[in-house]
XYZ file of C-alpha atoms in Angstrom:
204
model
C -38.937 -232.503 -5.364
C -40.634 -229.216 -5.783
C -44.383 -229.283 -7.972
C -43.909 -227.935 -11.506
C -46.319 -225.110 -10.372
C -44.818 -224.082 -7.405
C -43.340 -220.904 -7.199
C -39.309 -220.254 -5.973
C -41.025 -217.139 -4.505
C -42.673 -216.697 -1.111
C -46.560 -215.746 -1.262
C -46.618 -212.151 -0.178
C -47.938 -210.793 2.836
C -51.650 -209.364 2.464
C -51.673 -205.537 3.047
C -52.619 -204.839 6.890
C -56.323 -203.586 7.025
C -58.242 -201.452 9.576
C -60.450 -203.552 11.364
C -64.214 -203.203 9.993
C -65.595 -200.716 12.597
C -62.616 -198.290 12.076
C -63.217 -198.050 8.195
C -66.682 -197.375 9.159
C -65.673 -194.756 11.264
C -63.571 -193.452 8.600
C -65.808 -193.139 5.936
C -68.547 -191.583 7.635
C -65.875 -188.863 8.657
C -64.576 -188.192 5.037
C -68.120 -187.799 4.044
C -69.027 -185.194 6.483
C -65.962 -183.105 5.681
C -66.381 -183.074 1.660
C -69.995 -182.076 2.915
C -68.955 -178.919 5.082
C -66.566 -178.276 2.186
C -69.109 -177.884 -0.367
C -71.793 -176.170 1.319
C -68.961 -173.815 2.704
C -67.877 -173.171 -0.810
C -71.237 -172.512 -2.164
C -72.386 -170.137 0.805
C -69.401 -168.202 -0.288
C -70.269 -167.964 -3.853
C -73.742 -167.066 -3.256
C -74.072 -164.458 -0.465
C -74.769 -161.658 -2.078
C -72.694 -157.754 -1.039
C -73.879 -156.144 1.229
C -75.555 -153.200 -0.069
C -75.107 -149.519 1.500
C -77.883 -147.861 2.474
C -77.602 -144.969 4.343
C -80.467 -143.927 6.241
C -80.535 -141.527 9.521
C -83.587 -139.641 11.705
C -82.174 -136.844 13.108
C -83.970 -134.659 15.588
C -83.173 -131.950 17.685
C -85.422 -128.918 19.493
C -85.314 -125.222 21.134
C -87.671 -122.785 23.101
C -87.767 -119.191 22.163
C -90.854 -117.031 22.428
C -92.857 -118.983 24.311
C -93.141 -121.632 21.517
C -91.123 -125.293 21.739
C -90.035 -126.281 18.155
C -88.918 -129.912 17.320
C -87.790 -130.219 14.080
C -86.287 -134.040 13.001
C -85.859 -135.765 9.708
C -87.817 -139.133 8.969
C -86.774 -141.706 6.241
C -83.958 -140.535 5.115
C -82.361 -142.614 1.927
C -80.648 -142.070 -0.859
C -80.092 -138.213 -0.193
C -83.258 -137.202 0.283
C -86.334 -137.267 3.539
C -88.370 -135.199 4.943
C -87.773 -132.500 7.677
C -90.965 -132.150 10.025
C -91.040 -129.149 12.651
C -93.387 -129.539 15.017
C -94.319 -125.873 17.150
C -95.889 -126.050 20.241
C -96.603 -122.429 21.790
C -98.589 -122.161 25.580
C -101.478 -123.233 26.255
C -104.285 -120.435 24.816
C -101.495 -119.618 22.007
C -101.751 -120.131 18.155
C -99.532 -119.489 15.353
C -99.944 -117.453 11.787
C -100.418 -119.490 9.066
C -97.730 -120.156 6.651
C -99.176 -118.317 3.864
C -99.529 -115.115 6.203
C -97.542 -112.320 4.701
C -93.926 -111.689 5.784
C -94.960 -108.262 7.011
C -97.917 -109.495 8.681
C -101.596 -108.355 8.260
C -101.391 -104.610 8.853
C -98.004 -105.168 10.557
C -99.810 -108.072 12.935
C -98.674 -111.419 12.962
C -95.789 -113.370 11.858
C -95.940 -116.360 9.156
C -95.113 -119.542 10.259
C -91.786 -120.561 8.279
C -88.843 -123.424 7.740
C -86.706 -122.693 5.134
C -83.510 -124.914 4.307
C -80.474 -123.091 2.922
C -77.099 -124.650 2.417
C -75.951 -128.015 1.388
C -80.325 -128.950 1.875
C -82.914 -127.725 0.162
C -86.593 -127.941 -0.432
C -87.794 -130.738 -2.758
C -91.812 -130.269 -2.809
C -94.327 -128.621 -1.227
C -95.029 -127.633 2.461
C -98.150 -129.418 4.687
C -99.529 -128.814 7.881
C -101.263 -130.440 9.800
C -104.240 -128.198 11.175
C -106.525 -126.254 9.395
C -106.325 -122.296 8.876
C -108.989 -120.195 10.416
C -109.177 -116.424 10.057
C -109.698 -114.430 13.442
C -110.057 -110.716 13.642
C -107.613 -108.994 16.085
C -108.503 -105.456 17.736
C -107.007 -102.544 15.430
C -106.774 -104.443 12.371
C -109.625 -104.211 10.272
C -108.957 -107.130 7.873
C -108.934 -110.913 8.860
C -105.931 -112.625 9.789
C -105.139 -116.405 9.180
C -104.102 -118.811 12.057
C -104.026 -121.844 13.416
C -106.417 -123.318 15.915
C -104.454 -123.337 19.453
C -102.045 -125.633 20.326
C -99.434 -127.843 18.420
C -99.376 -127.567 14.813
C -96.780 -129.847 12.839
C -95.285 -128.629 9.500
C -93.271 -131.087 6.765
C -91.304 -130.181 3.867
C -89.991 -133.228 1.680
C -85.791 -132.325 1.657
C -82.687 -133.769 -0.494
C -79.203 -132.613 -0.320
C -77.586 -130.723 -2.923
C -73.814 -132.419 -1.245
C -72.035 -132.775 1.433
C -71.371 -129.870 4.228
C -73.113 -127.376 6.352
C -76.681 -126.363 5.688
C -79.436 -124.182 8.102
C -83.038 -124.457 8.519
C -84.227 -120.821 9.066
C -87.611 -121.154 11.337
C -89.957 -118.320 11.511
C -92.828 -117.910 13.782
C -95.308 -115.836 16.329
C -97.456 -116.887 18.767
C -100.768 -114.296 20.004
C -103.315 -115.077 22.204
C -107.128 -113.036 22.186
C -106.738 -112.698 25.926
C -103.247 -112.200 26.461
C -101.731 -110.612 23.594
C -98.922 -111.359 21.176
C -94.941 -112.584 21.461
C -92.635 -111.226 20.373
C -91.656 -112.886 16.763
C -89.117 -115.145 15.830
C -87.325 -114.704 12.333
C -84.846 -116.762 11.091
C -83.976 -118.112 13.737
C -80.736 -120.484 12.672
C -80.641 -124.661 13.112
C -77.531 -126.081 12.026
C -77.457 -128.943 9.812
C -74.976 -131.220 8.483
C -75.093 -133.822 5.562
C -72.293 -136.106 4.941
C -71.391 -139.742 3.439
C -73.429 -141.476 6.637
C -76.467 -139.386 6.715
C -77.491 -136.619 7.997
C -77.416 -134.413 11.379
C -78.205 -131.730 13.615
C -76.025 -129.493 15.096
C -75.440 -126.945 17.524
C -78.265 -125.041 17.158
């Protein structure tokens, strides 16, 4: 006789299990990968662009006259930096000042100059970086403003006015009390190029 509780079914199988260690193992591993997923996720979300800047220095140099000039441009951002020209004549050689007259002082002399034209163009005032002293020169009766000897550095804050072809026209003389005078240099030509990455000096 069967009991009156029995049942006419047989008692199902339990489910198969992974042995303890192996859900261990298991869980750790789920854990770690909802982990990279997140922190994945919000790394994405929260980098921020990448924001273009463009900066440059640009520098180039020539000898004419007995005088090296090295002009380059520092900090440049956002369109705008500032051009330094840096004139070294020979040794026992100065140059005018830049506020000598374009004619000279009784035809003597030559002012020092940089002047951008183009696609660049000045946006403040010229410095130097040496004082002006007034010498007297045989046949001229009035004074005549120079620099001490030696290198004298001149900066002009710059921005472009868009992109293409600009010039900086440099102007200079050098004279020495013992030796005499060069002869000057007048707009003499640096190409210079601005453009979506900055800016440039060319072929000169």
């Amino acid at each position: 006789m069967r009991h009156p509780m029995a049942s006419t079914h047989p008692a199902p199988h339990p489910a198969p299990r992974l042995p303890r260690a192996a859900r261990t193992r298991f869980a750790w591993a789920a854990a770690a990968l909802l982990a990279t997923a997140s922190l994945t996720g919000c790394g994405q979300e929260s980098a921020p662009p990448h924001a273009a800047t463009a900066t440059a220095t640009a520098e180039t140099e020539f000898n004419e006259n007995g005088v090296t000039v090295r002009l380059s441009v520092a900090d440049w951002k956002s369109d705008a930096g500032t051009l330094v020209a840096t004139f070294t004549p020979e040794a026992g050689f100065h140059l005018y000042s830049t506020a000598l007259p374009a004619e000279g002082v009784e035809g003597v002399g030559r002012p020092t100059e940089v002047r951008p034209v183009g696609s660049v163009a000045s946006a403040g005032e010229m410095t130097v970086d040496k004082p002006v002293k007034s010498i007297t020169v045989p046949g001229v009766r009035a004074a005549v403003p120079v620099y001490p000897d030696g290198p004298v550095t001149v900066t002009l804050p710059i921005r472009a006015t868009g992109p293409g072809e600009a010039k900086v026209l440099i102007g200079y003389a050098s004279c020495s009390s013992t030796e005499g005078c060069t002869i000057p240099v007048a707009d003499r030509a640096v190409s210079l190029r601005t453009g979506e990455h900055g800016l440039s000096f060319g072929t000169s």
